[in-house]
Amino acid sequence: MTDDVNRTDGDLGPEEARWYVIHTYSGHENKVKNNMESMVKNQDLGDLIFDVQVPMEDYVEEKDGVKKLKERKMFPSYVLVKMIMNDKSWYVVRNTRGVTGFVGPGSKPIPLSDEEVKNLGVSKVQDDTGAYAVGDRVKVLTGPFEDFIGVVESVDAKKQKVTVSISMFGRDTLVELDENQLVKD
């Protein structure tokens, strides 16, 4: 017998995991995310459920002539979960307080395509990994450091985080940012 025949779902890694959309009660997105992350940790399910996200977007709100950068949910009542689908992971997600079900026909969850994941900006598709290297000059696109130029100090491809050295007030400051917040300068 080959190793592939003996593989169980627990032997699969994050590269085999897919993104699924979960419907939640309105306003419970962050509670669902926190509850699910706690369940994954408490039940040692890190080999089945890899990431839980509530996609957010920045927007500018103007009130009394003052502009403020704010954040809002891109898809109210929905949470995205990167997981390996099997009976155990399905049960955990489906029975998380605040979850009303998976998005898909009937009881069959349908994973997002790589194109959909890429368009949502939730996760880099496999081709995009390694977009930054130590020493690269980058520009920050969003967040409190928008338009700052910095130098990449380290890259965590697994978490899709980049540590950037930015000069503020005459001192270099290390800032951890998501890969999708940056562009090469």
PDB file of C-alpha atoms in Angstrom:
ATOM      1  CA  MET A   1       0.000   0.000   0.000  1.00  0.00           C
ATOM      2  CA  THR A   2       1.133   3.524  -0.682  1.00  0.00           C
ATOM      3  CA  ASP A   3       1.163   6.310   1.875  1.00  0.00           C
ATOM      4  CA  ASP A   4      -1.654   8.075   0.006  1.00  0.00           C
ATOM      5  CA  VAL A   5      -4.017   5.163   0.645  1.00  0.00           C
ATOM      6  CA  ASN A   6      -3.280   5.310   4.390  1.00  0.00           C
ATOM      7  CA  ARG A   7      -3.761   9.068   4.690  1.00  0.00           C
ATOM      8  CA  THR A   8      -6.562  10.301   6.880  1.00  0.00           C
ATOM      9  CA  ASP A   9      -8.045  13.795   6.952  1.00  0.00           C
ATOM     10  CA  GLY A  10      -5.872  14.526   9.993  1.00  0.00           C
ATOM     11  CA  ASP A  11      -2.760  14.002   7.852  1.00  0.00           C
ATOM     12  CA  LEU A  12      -3.665  16.758   5.413  1.00  0.00           C
ATOM     13  CA  GLY A  13      -2.042  20.160   5.754  1.00  0.00           C
ATOM     14  CA  PRO A  14      -3.160  23.750   5.223  1.00  0.00           C
ATOM     15  CA  GLU A  15      -2.415  23.511   1.498  1.00  0.00           C
ATOM     16  CA  GLU A  16      -5.299  21.000   1.109  1.00  0.00           C
ATOM     17  CA  ALA A  17      -7.686  23.197   3.120  1.00  0.00           C
ATOM     18  CA  ARG A  18     -10.309  25.254   1.312  1.00  0.00           C
ATOM     19  CA  TRP A  19     -12.193  28.443   2.210  1.00  0.00           C
ATOM     20  CA  TYR A  20     -15.889  28.072   3.048  1.00  0.00           C
ATOM     21  CA  VAL A  21     -18.516  30.740   3.736  1.00  0.00           C
ATOM     22  CA  ILE A  22     -20.597  30.458   6.889  1.00  0.00           C
ATOM     23  CA  HIS A  23     -23.834  32.337   7.502  1.00  0.00           C
ATOM     24  CA  THR A  24     -24.281  33.799  11.007  1.00  0.00           C
ATOM     25  CA  TYR A  25     -26.868  35.729  12.928  1.00  0.00           C
ATOM     26  CA  SER A  26     -26.637  39.435  12.131  1.00  0.00           C
ATOM     27  CA  GLY A  27     -24.088  41.169  14.352  1.00  0.00           C
ATOM     28  CA  HIS A  28     -22.620  37.881  15.636  1.00  0.00           C
ATOM     29  CA  GLU A  29     -19.723  37.613  13.164  1.00  0.00           C
ATOM     30  CA  ASN A  30     -16.953  38.429  15.652  1.00  0.00           C
ATOM     31  CA  LYS A  31     -18.528  36.258  18.374  1.00  0.00           C
ATOM     32  CA  VAL A  32     -18.681  33.332  15.938  1.00  0.00           C
ATOM     33  CA  LYS A  33     -15.027  33.913  14.994  1.00  0.00           C
ATOM     34  CA  ASN A  34     -13.942  33.988  18.657  1.00  0.00           C
ATOM     35  CA  ASN A  35     -16.109  30.978  19.619  1.00  0.00           C
ATOM     36  CA  MET A  36     -14.790  28.948  16.706  1.00  0.00           C
ATOM     37  CA  GLU A  37     -11.156  29.830  17.454  1.00  0.00           C
ATOM     38  CA  SER A  38     -11.707  28.801  21.104  1.00  0.00           C
ATOM     39  CA  MET A  39     -13.273  25.496  20.059  1.00  0.00           C
ATOM     40  CA  VAL A  40     -10.394  24.776  17.671  1.00  0.00           C
ATOM     41  CA  LYS A  41      -7.894  25.439  20.462  1.00  0.00           C
ATOM     42  CA  ASN A  42      -9.802  23.553  23.198  1.00  0.00           C
ATOM     43  CA  GLN A  43     -10.550  20.509  21.026  1.00  0.00           C
ATOM     44  CA  ASP A  44      -7.104  20.523  19.366  1.00  0.00           C
ATOM     45  CA  LEU A  45      -8.556  20.883  15.867  1.00  0.00           C
ATOM     46  CA  GLY A  46      -5.756  23.032  14.446  1.00  0.00           C
ATOM     47  CA  ASP A  47      -5.082  20.291  11.883  1.00  0.00           C
ATOM     48  CA  LEU A  48      -8.613  20.685  10.441  1.00  0.00           C
ATOM     49  CA  ILE A  49      -9.587  24.338  10.896  1.00  0.00           C
ATOM     50  CA  PHE A  50      -6.748  26.712  10.013  1.00  0.00           C
ATOM     51  CA  ASP A  51      -8.182  30.216   9.832  1.00  0.00           C
ATOM     52  CA  VAL A  52     -11.397  32.100  10.631  1.00  0.00           C
ATOM     53  CA  GLN A  53     -11.911  35.591   9.227  1.00  0.00           C
ATOM     54  CA  VAL A  54     -14.482  38.350   9.225  1.00  0.00           C
ATOM     55  CA  PRO A  55     -13.445  40.346   6.119  1.00  0.00           C
ATOM     56  CA  MET A  56     -13.214  44.067   6.889  1.00  0.00           C
ATOM     57  CA  GLU A  57     -12.756  47.114   4.678  1.00  0.00           C
ATOM     58  CA  ASP A  58     -11.569  50.619   5.436  1.00  0.00           C
ATOM     59  CA  TYR A  59     -13.703  53.608   4.528  1.00  0.00           C
ATOM     60  CA  VAL A  60     -13.591  57.335   5.183  1.00  0.00           C
ATOM     61  CA  GLU A  61     -16.446  58.917   7.108  1.00  0.00           C
ATOM     62  CA  GLU A  62     -16.838  62.676   7.078  1.00  0.00           C
ATOM     63  CA  LYS A  63     -18.667  64.263   9.999  1.00  0.00           C
ATOM     64  CA  ASP A  64     -18.709  68.004  10.685  1.00  0.00           C
ATOM     65  CA  GLY A  65     -15.941  68.511   8.116  1.00  0.00           C
ATOM     66  CA  VAL A  66     -13.635  66.009   9.861  1.00  0.00           C
ATOM     67  CA  LYS A  67     -12.621  62.874   7.969  1.00  0.00           C
ATOM     68  CA  LYS A  68     -12.074  59.691   9.945  1.00  0.00           C
ATOM     69  CA  LEU A  69     -10.800  56.339   8.717  1.00  0.00           C
ATOM     70  CA  LYS A  70     -13.180  53.620   9.886  1.00  0.00           C
ATOM     71  CA  GLU A  71     -13.646  49.920   9.363  1.00  0.00           C
ATOM     72  CA  ARG A  72     -16.763  47.948   8.459  1.00  0.00           C
ATOM     73  CA  LYS A  73     -17.626  44.349   7.650  1.00  0.00           C
ATOM     74  CA  MET A  74     -17.430  43.607   3.927  1.00  0.00           C
ATOM     75  CA  PHE A  75     -20.073  40.868   4.200  1.00  0.00           C
ATOM     76  CA  PRO A  76     -22.382  41.361   7.193  1.00  0.00           C
ATOM     77  CA  SER A  77     -23.714  38.042   8.571  1.00  0.00           C
ATOM     78  CA  TYR A  78     -20.921  36.009   6.952  1.00  0.00           C
ATOM     79  CA  VAL A  79     -17.668  34.523   8.227  1.00  0.00           C
ATOM     80  CA  LEU A  80     -14.983  32.790   6.142  1.00  0.00           C
ATOM     81  CA  VAL A  81     -13.318  29.607   7.396  1.00  0.00           C
ATOM     82  CA  LYS A  82     -10.265  27.859   5.927  1.00  0.00           C
ATOM     83  CA  MET A  83     -10.671  24.203   6.763  1.00  0.00           C
ATOM     84  CA  ILE A  84     -10.430  20.620   5.638  1.00  0.00           C
ATOM     85  CA  MET A  85     -14.009  19.458   5.259  1.00  0.00           C
ATOM     86  CA  ASN A  86     -14.901  16.230   7.015  1.00  0.00           C
ATOM     87  CA  ASP A  87     -17.635  15.123   9.429  1.00  0.00           C
ATOM     88  CA  LYS A  88     -15.747  16.373  12.499  1.00  0.00           C
ATOM     89  CA  SER A  89     -14.897  19.840  11.161  1.00  0.00           C
ATOM     90  CA  TRP A  90     -18.392  20.232   9.661  1.00  0.00           C
ATOM     91  CA  TYR A  91     -19.950  19.358  13.028  1.00  0.00           C
ATOM     92  CA  VAL A  92     -17.758  21.822  14.955  1.00  0.00           C
ATOM     93  CA  VAL A  93     -18.500  24.712  12.596  1.00  0.00           C
ATOM     94  CA  ARG A  94     -22.196  23.903  12.236  1.00  0.00           C
ATOM     95  CA  ASN A  95     -22.643  23.701  16.019  1.00  0.00           C
ATOM     96  CA  THR A  96     -20.808  26.906  16.873  1.00  0.00           C
ATOM     97  CA  ARG A  97     -23.135  29.322  18.669  1.00  0.00           C
ATOM     98  CA  GLY A  98     -24.379  31.990  16.217  1.00  0.00           C
ATOM     99  CA  VAL A  99     -23.838  29.909  13.039  1.00  0.00           C
ATOM    100  CA  THR A 100     -26.958  29.319  10.958  1.00  0.00           C
ATOM    101  CA  GLY A 101     -25.234  27.168   8.320  1.00  0.00           C
ATOM    102  CA  PHE A 102     -22.791  26.888   5.463  1.00  0.00           C
ATOM    103  CA  VAL A 103     -23.381  28.664   2.170  1.00  0.00           C
ATOM    104  CA  GLY A 104     -24.192  26.054  -0.467  1.00  0.00           C
ATOM    105  CA  PRO A 105     -27.121  24.060  -1.775  1.00  0.00           C
ATOM    106  CA  GLY A 106     -28.895  22.010   0.891  1.00  0.00           C
ATOM    107  CA  SER A 107     -26.462  20.627   3.440  1.00  0.00           C
ATOM    108  CA  LYS A 108     -23.502  20.473   1.034  1.00  0.00           C
ATOM    109  CA  PRO A 109     -20.989  23.287   1.679  1.00  0.00           C
ATOM    110  CA  ILE A 110     -19.294  24.570  -1.473  1.00  0.00           C
ATOM    111  CA  PRO A 111     -15.704  25.857  -1.139  1.00  0.00           C
ATOM    112  CA  LEU A 112     -14.709  29.177  -2.668  1.00  0.00           C
ATOM    113  CA  SER A 113     -12.675  28.965  -5.867  1.00  0.00           C
ATOM    114  CA  ASP A 114      -9.091  30.270  -5.890  1.00  0.00           C
ATOM    115  CA  GLU A 115     -10.324  33.189  -8.023  1.00  0.00           C
ATOM    116  CA  GLU A 116     -13.000  34.091  -5.460  1.00  0.00           C
ATOM    117  CA  VAL A 117     -10.485  33.896  -2.606  1.00  0.00           C
ATOM    118  CA  LYS A 118      -8.076  36.110  -4.535  1.00  0.00           C
ATOM    119  CA  ASN A 119     -10.813  38.666  -5.345  1.00  0.00           C
ATOM    120  CA  LEU A 120     -11.877  38.819  -1.699  1.00  0.00           C
ATOM    121  CA  GLY A 121      -8.292  39.546  -0.655  1.00  0.00           C
ATOM    122  CA  VAL A 122      -8.736  37.159   2.281  1.00  0.00           C
ATOM    123  CA  SER A 123      -5.784  34.975   1.480  1.00  0.00           C
ATOM    124  CA  LYS A 124      -3.083  34.876  -1.097  1.00  0.00           C
ATOM    125  CA  VAL A 125      -3.525  32.081  -3.599  1.00  0.00           C
ATOM    126  CA  GLN A 126      -0.550  29.700  -3.765  1.00  0.00           C
ATOM    127  CA  ASP A 127       1.026  31.561  -6.737  1.00  0.00           C
ATOM    128  CA  ASP A 128       1.324  34.791  -4.748  1.00  0.00           C
ATOM    129  CA  THR A 129       3.342  33.438  -1.813  1.00  0.00           C
ATOM    130  CA  GLY A 130       6.815  34.851  -1.436  1.00  0.00           C
ATOM    131  CA  ALA A 131       5.744  38.213  -2.857  1.00  0.00           C
ATOM    132  CA  TYR A 132       8.156  40.031  -0.515  1.00  0.00           C
ATOM    133  CA  ALA A 133      11.746  39.404   0.510  1.00  0.00           C
ATOM    134  CA  VAL A 134      13.890  40.875   3.268  1.00  0.00           C
ATOM    135  CA  GLY A 135      15.328  44.179   2.043  1.00  0.00           C
ATOM    136  CA  ASP A 136      12.471  45.023  -0.366  1.00  0.00           C
ATOM    137  CA  ARG A 137      11.265  48.634  -0.313  1.00  0.00           C
ATOM    138  CA  VAL A 138       7.490  48.697   0.141  1.00  0.00           C
ATOM    139  CA  LYS A 139       4.693  51.241   0.355  1.00  0.00           C
ATOM    140  CA  VAL A 140       1.810  50.790   2.816  1.00  0.00           C
ATOM    141  CA  LEU A 141      -1.573  50.932   1.054  1.00  0.00           C
ATOM    142  CA  THR A 142      -4.046  50.932   3.960  1.00  0.00           C
ATOM    143  CA  GLY A 143      -4.320  51.430   7.688  1.00  0.00           C
ATOM    144  CA  PRO A 144      -2.721  53.960  10.040  1.00  0.00           C
ATOM    145  CA  PHE A 145       0.615  53.811   8.160  1.00  0.00           C
ATOM    146  CA  GLU A 146      -0.932  54.442   4.734  1.00  0.00           C
ATOM    147  CA  ASP A 147       1.512  55.978   2.214  1.00  0.00           C
ATOM    148  CA  PHE A 148       4.545  55.287   4.448  1.00  0.00           C
ATOM    149  CA  ILE A 149       7.581  53.766   2.724  1.00  0.00           C
ATOM    150  CA  GLY A 150       9.552  51.104   4.552  1.00  0.00           C
ATOM    151  CA  VAL A 151      11.957  48.203   4.231  1.00  0.00           C
ATOM    152  CA  VAL A 152      10.950  44.565   4.746  1.00  0.00           C
ATOM    153  CA  GLU A 153      12.715  43.147   7.826  1.00  0.00           C
ATOM    154  CA  SER A 154      11.041  39.714   7.931  1.00  0.00           C
ATOM    155  CA  VAL A 155       8.309  37.710   6.203  1.00  0.00           C
ATOM    156  CA  ASP A 156       5.974  35.122   7.748  1.00  0.00           C
ATOM    157  CA  ALA A 157       4.523  33.425   4.646  1.00  0.00           C
ATOM    158  CA  LYS A 158       2.376  31.047   6.698  1.00  0.00           C
ATOM    159  CA  LYS A 159       0.548  33.918   8.448  1.00  0.00           C
ATOM    160  CA  GLN A 160       0.921  36.196   5.392  1.00  0.00           C
ATOM    161  CA  LYS A 161       2.464  38.895   7.596  1.00  0.00           C
ATOM    162  CA  VAL A 162       5.386  41.166   6.775  1.00  0.00           C
ATOM    163  CA  THR A 163       7.437  43.078   9.340  1.00  0.00           C
ATOM    164  CA  VAL A 164       8.420  46.447   7.898  1.00  0.00           C
ATOM    165  CA  SER A 165      10.818  49.060   9.262  1.00  0.00           C
ATOM    166  CA  ILE A 166       9.198  52.488   8.872  1.00  0.00           C
ATOM    167  CA  SER A 167      10.856  55.790   9.731  1.00  0.00           C
ATOM    168  CA  MET A 168       8.604  57.781  12.071  1.00  0.00           C
ATOM    169  CA  PHE A 169       9.613  60.890  13.994  1.00  0.00           C
ATOM    170  CA  GLY A 170      13.232  60.339  13.013  1.00  0.00           C
ATOM    171  CA  ARG A 171      13.325  56.767  14.379  1.00  0.00           C
ATOM    172  CA  ASP A 172      12.928  53.411  12.691  1.00  0.00           C
ATOM    173  CA  THR A 173       9.880  51.535  13.965  1.00  0.00           C
ATOM    174  CA  LEU A 174       9.008  47.901  13.241  1.00  0.00           C
ATOM    175  CA  VAL A 175       5.399  47.346  12.147  1.00  0.00           C
ATOM    176  CA  GLU A 176       3.727  44.011  11.354  1.00  0.00           C
ATOM    177  CA  LEU A 177       1.364  44.256   8.375  1.00  0.00           C
ATOM    178  CA  ASP A 178      -0.681  41.907   6.192  1.00  0.00           C
ATOM    179  CA  GLU A 179       0.841  41.172   2.779  1.00  0.00           C
ATOM    180  CA  ASN A 180      -2.220  42.668   1.077  1.00  0.00           C
ATOM    181  CA  GLN A 181      -1.589  46.033   2.791  1.00  0.00           C
ATOM    182  CA  LEU A 182       1.679  46.476   0.889  1.00  0.00           C
ATOM    183  CA  VAL A 183       2.987  47.043  -2.588  1.00  0.00           C
ATOM    184  CA  LYS A 184       6.615  47.016  -3.739  1.00  0.00           C
ATOM    185  CA  ASP A 185       7.952  50.552  -4.097  1.00  0.00           C
TER     186      ASP A 185
END
